[in-house]
Coordinates of C-alpha atoms in Angstrom, one line a residue:
Chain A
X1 CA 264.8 309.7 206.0
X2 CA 261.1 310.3 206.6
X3 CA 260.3 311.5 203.7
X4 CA 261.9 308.3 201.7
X5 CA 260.1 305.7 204.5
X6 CA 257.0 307.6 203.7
X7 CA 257.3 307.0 200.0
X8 CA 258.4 303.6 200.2
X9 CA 255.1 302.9 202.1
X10 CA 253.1 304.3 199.4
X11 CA 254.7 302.1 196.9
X12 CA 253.9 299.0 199.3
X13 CA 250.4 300.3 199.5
X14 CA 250.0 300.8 196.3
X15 CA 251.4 297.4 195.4
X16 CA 249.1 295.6 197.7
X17 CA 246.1 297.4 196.7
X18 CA 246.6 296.3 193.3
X19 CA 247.2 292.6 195.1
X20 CA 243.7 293.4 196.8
X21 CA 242.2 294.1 193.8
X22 CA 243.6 291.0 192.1
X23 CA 242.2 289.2 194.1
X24 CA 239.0 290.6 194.0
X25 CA 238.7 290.2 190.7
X26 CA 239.5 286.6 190.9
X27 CA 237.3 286.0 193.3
X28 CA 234.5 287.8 191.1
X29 CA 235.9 285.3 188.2
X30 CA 235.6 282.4 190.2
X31 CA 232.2 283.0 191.6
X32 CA 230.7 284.0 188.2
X33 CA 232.6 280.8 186.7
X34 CA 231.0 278.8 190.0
X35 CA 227.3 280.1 189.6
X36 CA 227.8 278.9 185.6
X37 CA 228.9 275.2 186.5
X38 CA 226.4 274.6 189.0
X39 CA 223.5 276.0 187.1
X40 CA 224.4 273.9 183.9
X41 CA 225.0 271.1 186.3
X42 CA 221.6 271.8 188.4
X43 CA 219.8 272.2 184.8
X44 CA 221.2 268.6 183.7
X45 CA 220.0 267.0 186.6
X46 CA 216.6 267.6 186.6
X47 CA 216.4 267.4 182.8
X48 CA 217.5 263.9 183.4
X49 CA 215.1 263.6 186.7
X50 CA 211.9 264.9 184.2
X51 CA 213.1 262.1 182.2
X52 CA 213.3 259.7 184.7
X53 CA 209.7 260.2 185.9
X54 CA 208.4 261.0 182.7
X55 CA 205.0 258.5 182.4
X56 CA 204.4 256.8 179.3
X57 CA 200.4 257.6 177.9
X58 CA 198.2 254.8 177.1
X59 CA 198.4 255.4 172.9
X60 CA 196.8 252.1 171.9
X61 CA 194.2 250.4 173.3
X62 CA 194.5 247.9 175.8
X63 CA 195.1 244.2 176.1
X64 CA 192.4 241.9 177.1
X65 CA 191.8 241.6 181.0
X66 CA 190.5 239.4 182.3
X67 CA 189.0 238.8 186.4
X68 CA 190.1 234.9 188.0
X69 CA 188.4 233.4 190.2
X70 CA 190.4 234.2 193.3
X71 CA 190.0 237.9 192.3
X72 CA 193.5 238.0 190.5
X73 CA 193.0 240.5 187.5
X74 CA 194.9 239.3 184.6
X75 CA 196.0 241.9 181.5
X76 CA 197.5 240.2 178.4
X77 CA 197.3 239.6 174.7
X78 CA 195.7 236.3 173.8
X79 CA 198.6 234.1 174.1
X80 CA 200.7 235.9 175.8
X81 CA 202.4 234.0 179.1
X82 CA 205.5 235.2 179.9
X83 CA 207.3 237.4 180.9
X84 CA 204.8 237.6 183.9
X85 CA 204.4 241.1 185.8
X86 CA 202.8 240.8 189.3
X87 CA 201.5 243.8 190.9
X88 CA 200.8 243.5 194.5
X89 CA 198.6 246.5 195.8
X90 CA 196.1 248.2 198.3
X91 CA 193.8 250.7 196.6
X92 CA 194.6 252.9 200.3
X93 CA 198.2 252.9 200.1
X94 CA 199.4 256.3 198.5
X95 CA 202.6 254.7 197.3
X96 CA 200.6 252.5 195.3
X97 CA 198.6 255.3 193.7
X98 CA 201.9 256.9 192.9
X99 CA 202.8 253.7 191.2
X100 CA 200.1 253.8 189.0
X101 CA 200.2 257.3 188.1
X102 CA 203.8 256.8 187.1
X103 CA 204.3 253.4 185.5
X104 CA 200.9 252.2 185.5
X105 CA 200.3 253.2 182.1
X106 CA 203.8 251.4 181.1
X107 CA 201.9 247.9 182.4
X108 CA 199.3 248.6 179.8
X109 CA 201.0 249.5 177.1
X110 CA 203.5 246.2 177.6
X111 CA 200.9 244.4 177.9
X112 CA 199.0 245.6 174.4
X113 CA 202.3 245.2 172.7
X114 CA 201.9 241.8 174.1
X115 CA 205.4 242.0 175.5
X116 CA 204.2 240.9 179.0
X117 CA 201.6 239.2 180.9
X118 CA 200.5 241.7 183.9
X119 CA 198.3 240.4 187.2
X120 CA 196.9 242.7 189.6
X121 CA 196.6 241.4 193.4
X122 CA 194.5 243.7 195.1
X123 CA 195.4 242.9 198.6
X124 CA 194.7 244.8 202.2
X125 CA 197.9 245.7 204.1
X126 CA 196.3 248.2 206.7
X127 CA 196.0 247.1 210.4
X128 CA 194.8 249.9 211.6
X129 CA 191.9 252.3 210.8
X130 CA 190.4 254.0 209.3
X131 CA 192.7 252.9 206.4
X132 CA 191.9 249.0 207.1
X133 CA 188.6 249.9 206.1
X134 CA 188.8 252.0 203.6
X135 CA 191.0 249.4 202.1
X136 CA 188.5 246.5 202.6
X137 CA 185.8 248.5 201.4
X138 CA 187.2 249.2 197.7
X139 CA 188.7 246.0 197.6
X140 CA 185.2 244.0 198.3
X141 CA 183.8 246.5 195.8
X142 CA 186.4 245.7 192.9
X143 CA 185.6 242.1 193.4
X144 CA 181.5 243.4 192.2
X145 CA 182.8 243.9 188.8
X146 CA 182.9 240.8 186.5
X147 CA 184.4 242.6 183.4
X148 CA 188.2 242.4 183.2
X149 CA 188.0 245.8 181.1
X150 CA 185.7 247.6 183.6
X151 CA 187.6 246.8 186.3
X152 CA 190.8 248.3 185.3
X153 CA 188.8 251.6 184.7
X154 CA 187.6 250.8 188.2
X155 CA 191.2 250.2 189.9
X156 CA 192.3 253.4 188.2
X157 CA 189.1 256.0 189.3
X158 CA 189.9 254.4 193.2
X159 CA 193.5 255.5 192.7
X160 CA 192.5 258.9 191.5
X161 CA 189.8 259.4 194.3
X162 CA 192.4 257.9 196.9
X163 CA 191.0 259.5 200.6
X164 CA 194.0 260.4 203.1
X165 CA 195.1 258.0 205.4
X166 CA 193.6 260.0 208.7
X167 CA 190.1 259.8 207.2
X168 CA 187.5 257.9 206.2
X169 CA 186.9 257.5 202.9
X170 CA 185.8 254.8 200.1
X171 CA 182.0 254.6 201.3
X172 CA 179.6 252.7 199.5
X173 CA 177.6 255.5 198.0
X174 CA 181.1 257.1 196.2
X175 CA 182.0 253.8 195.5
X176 CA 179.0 252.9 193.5
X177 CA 178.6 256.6 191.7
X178 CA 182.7 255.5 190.6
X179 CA 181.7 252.2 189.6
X180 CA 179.2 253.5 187.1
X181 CA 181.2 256.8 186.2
X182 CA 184.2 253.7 185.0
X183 CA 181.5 252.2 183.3
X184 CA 180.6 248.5 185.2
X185 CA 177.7 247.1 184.1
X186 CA 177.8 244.4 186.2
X187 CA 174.4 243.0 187.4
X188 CA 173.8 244.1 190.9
X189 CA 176.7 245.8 191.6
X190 CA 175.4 248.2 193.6
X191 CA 173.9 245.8 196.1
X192 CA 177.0 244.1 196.0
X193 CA 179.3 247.0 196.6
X194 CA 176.4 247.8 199.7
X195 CA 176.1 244.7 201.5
X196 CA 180.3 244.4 201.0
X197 CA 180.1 240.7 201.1
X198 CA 183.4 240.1 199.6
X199 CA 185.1 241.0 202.5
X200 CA 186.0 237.7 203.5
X201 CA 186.9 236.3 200.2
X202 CA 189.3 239.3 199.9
X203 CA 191.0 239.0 203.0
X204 CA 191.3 234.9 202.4
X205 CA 193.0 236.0 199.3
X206 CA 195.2 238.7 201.0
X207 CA 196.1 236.0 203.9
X208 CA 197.1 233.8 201.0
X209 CA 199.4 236.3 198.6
X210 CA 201.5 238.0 202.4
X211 CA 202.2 233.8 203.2
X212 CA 203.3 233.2 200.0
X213 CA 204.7 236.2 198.7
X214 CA 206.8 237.4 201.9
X215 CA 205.8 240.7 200.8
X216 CA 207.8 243.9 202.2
X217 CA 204.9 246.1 201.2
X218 CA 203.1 248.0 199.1
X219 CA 203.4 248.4 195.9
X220 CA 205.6 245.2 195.2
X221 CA 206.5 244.5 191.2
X222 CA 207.5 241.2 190.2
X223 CA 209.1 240.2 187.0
X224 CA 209.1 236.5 186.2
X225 CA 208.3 236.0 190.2
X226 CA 212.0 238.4 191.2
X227 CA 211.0 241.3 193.0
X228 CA 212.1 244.6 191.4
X229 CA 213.7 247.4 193.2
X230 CA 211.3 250.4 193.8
X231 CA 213.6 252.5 192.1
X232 CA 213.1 250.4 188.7
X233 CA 209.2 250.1 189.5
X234 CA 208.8 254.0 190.2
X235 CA 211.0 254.8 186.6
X236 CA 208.6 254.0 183.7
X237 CA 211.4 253.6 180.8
X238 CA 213.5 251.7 183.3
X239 CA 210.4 249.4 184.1
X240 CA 210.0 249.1 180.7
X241 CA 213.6 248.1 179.9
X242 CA 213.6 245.4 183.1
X243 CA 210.2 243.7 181.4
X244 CA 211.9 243.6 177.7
X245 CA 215.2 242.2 179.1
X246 CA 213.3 239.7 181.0
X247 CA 211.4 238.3 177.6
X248 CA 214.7 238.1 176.4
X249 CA 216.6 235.7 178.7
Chain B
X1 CA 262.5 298.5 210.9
X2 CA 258.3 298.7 212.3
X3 CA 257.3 297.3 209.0
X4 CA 259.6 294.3 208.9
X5 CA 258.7 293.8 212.5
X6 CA 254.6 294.0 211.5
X7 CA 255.3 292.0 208.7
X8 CA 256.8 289.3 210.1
X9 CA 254.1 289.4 212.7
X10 CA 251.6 288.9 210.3
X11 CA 253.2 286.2 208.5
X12 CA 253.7 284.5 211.3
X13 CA 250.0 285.0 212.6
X14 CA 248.3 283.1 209.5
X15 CA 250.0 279.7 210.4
X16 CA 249.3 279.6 214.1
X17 CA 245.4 280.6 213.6
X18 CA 245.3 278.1 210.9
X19 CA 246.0 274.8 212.3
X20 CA 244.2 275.4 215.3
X21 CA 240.6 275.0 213.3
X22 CA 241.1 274.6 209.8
X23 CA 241.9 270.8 209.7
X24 CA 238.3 270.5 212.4
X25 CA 236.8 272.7 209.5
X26 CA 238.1 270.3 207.1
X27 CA 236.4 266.9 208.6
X28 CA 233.4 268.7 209.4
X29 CA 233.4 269.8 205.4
X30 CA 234.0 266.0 204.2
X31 CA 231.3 264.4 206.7
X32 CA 228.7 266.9 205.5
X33 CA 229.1 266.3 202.0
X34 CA 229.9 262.6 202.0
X35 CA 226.4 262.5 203.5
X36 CA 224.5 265.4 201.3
X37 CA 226.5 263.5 198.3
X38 CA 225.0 259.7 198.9
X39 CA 222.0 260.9 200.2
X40 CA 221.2 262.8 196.7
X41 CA 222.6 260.3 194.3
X42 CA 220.4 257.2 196.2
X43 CA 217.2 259.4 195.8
X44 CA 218.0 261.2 192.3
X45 CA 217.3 258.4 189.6
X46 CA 213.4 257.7 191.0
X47 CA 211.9 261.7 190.8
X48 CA 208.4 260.0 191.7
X49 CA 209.7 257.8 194.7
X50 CA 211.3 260.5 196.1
X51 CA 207.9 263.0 195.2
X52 CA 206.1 259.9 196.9
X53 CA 208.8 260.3 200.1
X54 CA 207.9 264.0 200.4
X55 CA 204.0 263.0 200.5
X56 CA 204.7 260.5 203.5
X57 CA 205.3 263.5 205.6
X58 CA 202.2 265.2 204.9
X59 CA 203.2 269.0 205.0
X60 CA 203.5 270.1 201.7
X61 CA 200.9 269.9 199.0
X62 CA 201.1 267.9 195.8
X63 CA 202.7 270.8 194.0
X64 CA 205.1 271.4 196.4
X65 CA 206.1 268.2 197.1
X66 CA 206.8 268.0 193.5
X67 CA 209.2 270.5 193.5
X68 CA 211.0 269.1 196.7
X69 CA 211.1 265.5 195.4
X70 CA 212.4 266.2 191.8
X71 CA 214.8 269.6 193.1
X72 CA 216.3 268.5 196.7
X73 CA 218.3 265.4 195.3
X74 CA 219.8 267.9 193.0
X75 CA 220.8 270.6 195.6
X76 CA 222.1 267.6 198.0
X77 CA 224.3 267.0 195.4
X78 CA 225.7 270.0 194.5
X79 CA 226.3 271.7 198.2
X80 CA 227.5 268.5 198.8
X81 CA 230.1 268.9 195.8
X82 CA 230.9 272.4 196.6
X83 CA 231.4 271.6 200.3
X84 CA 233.8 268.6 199.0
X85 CA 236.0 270.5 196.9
X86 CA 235.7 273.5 199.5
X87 CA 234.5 276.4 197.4
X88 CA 232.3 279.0 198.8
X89 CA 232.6 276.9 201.6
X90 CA 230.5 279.3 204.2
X91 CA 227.7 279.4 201.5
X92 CA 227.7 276.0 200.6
X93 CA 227.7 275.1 204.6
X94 CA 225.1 277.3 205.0
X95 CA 222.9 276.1 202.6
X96 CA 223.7 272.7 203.9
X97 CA 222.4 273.8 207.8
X98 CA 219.4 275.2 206.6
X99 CA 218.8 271.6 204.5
X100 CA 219.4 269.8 207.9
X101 CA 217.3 272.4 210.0
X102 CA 214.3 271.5 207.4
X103 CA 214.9 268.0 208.0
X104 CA 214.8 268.1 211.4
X105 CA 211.2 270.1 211.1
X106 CA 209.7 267.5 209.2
X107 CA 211.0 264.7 210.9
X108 CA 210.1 265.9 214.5
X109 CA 206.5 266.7 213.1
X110 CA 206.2 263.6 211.9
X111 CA 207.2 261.9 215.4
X112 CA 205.3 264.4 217.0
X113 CA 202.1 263.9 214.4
X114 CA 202.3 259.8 215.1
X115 CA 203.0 259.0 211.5
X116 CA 204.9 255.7 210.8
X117 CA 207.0 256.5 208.7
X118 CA 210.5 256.0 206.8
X119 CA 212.5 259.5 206.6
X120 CA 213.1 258.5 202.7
X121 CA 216.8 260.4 203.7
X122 CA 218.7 257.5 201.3
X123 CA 215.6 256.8 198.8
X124 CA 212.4 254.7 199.2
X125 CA 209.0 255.9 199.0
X126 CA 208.7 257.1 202.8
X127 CA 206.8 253.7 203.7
X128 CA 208.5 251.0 206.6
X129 CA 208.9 247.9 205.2
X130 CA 206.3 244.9 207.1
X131 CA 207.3 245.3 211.0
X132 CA 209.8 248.1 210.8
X133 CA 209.1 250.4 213.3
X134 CA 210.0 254.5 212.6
X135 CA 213.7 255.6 213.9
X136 CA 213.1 259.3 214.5
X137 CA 215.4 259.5 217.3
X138 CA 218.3 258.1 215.5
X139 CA 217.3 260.3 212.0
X140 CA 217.3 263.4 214.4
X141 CA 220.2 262.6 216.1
X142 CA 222.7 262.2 212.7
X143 CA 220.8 265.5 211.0
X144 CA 221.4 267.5 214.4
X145 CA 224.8 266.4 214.3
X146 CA 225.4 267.2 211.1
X147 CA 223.5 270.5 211.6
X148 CA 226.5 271.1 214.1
X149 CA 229.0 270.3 211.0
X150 CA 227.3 273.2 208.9
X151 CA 227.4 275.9 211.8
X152 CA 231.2 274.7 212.7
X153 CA 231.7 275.9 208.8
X154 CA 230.1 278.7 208.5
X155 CA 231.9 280.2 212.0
X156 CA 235.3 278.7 210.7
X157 CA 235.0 278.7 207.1
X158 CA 239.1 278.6 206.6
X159 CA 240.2 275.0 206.4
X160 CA 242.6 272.9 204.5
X161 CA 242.6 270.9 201.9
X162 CA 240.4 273.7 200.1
X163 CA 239.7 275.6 197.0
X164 CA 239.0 279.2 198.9
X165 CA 242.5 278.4 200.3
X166 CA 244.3 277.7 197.5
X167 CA 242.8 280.4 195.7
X168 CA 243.7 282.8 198.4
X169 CA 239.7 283.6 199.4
X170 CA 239.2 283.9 203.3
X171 CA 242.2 283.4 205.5
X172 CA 244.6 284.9 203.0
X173 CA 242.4 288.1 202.9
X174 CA 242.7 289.4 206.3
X175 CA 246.9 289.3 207.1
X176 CA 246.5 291.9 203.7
X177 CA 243.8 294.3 205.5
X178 CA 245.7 294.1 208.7
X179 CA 249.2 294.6 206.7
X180 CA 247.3 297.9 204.9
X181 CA 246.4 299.4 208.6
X182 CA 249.8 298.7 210.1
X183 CA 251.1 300.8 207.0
X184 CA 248.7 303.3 208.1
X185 CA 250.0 303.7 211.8
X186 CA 253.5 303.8 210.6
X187 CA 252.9 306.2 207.9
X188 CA 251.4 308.4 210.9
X189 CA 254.7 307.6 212.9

């Protein structure tokens, strides 16, 4: 009787180590199977995020540019009016910069294909320092160049020499070495970067654009006077695709 | 006689331990991936918004901060898609705590730094809108909470409504070992 208990538990054990190692095995199959699916997924997703924040290059040369008299800087083939792209920005505000080192390029290749009309608003939206500064400083300075050319390569050597936030930064004496490093020729621009006595002008104008505008922040995009979603803005091909469907309605 | 008896006891042990957690385990599993899911998919189509998000906390460098921005969306997602359909559940919540730990680190720093700032948690570019004040107490409040989700898991991984169960991983492992020992005693009876 023993004897025949004890071998009919070594069949049950034997049968339920195999069961054990069933299911070991399909839990080996199932984790291999799992790591595959989520690495091919993983690898799909950031394919498609490279993509997505991909920059264009500036391949041609640019559009005309030309500075208004309120300071607005205006990028467009002769002719060109619509659709119009209005950038609202602060040359301290690091979203910004990240805006133009993603999609900037995209406004200045639309605009040399002539398929829009892009403005700049350099506006201050600092309150506190030492950003507010910083921020007034550049912005007076930009205002010293006369060429619509030299102050694009202005705007974008402030963006790449962007100081942090907790410092101060944009003095006169960098501001002026950048100015000739981007090439401005403009007459007395050094004394008029120094004696920053567009200050006032560029906080009128700033005053004016946050009443008008209702402005969230910085950067705002507008298309044809709609604001864009920052999601569109910050996705070059997708800011791209927003300005040709807006020619086209 | 002892084995039908041990049997029985076993079979009838898996139910009651079951429904005592596994449907709290099961909640816990949805909230935590609902929110890992939405969270990735607002912040997944803009890469540079979401580097730019990163930056806003000032604690990683440019490099790093790439990497975070363009790969976190991407592992939201998936733990969150792995919590969902409950596979590898105690890895996936773990991976999911130690998401929610870091985000509790850089949002406290941040309080405690006196940065204005947006968490970027659902998109943006980590900047408050004009007059929007930070909500760090709020943000740590929901990621501690959900913190609490992923160590629930990963304590009591077995819970319904999942893959590990259905595929017999987990609670369906144990009632075996313990079946093997009580073999053992009775073959030494």
């Amino acid at each position: 009787m023993s004897k025949r208990t004890s071998e009919a538990a070594k069949a049950r054990i034997a049968a339920q180590r195999e069961a054990l190692r069933k299911q070991d095995q399909r839990r080996r199959v199932t984790m291999i199977a799992t790591i595959v699916v989520v690495v091919v997924v993983a690898a799909a997703f950031v394919v498609w995020s490279v993509r997505q924040g991909t920059s264009e290059k500036v391949t041609g040369g640019l559009a005309a540019a030309t500075v208004q008299e309120d300071g607005t800087v205006v990028m467009a083939q002769p002719g060109v009016t619509t659709p119009v792209v209005d950038v609202y920005e602060d040359f301290q505000c690091p979203a910004c910069k990240q805006f133009e080192e993603t999609s900037g390029a995209t406004l200045k290749n639309l605009a040399a294909e002539g398929k829009a009309k892009v403005a700049y608003h350099v506006i201050t939206i600092f309150t506190q320092e030492p950003t507010k500064s910083n921020s007034l400083r550049a912005a007076s300075a930009a205002r010293c160049v006369t060429d619509g050319r030299q102050w694009l390569a202005f705007h974008d050597k402030l963006y790449k020499n962007q100081p942090s936030e907790t410092s101060s930064g944009f003095s006169v004496d960098q501001l002026i070495t950048w100015g000739k490093e981007a090439g401005v020729t403009s007459s007395g621009f050094d004394d008029c970067v120094r004696k920053q006595g567009n200050v006032a002008a560029h906080q009128a104008y700033t005053q004016q654009v946050m009443t008008t505008q209702k402005l969230g922040g910085t950067p705002t995009v507008k298309i044809n006077g709609k604001e864009i979603d920052s999601k569109v803005a910050f996705v070059p091909s997708d800011l791209r695709d927003a300005v040709v469907n807006a020619a086209k309605s | 006689m002892v084995q039908l008896a041990s049997g029985a006891q076993v079979s009838g042990h898996l139910p009651s331990e079951r429904p005592a957690h596994s449907w709290v385990t099961t909640a816990a599993r949805v909230v935590l991936a609902a929110v890992l899911i939405v969270a990735g998919a607002l912040k997944i189509g803009a890469p540079a918004l979401s580097v730019q998000a990163v930056l806003a906390y000032q604690l990683l460098p440019e490099s790093l901060a790439q990497v975070v921005g363009y790969g976190l969306p991407v592992v939201e997602i998936i733990t969150g898609l792995l919590l969902l359909v409950g596979l590898f559940t105690r890895v996936a919540a773990g991976a999911g705590g130690v998401l929610m730990v870091a985000f509790v680190i850089g949002i406290g720093s941040a309080w405690a730094r006196g940065l204005r700032i947006d968490c970027g948690c659902f998109g943006g570019d980590g900047t408050l809108a004009a007059g929007q004040d930070p909500n760090y107490f709020w943000e740590l409040v929901r990621d501690i909470g959900l913190l609490a989700c992923a160590a629930w898991i990963v304590v009591k991984p077995v819970s319904r409504l999942s893959l590990d169960s259905a595929l017999g991983f987990g609670g369906a492992r144990e009632p075996v070992d313990e079946d093997g020992q009580d073999e053992g005693r009775d073959d030494r009876a």
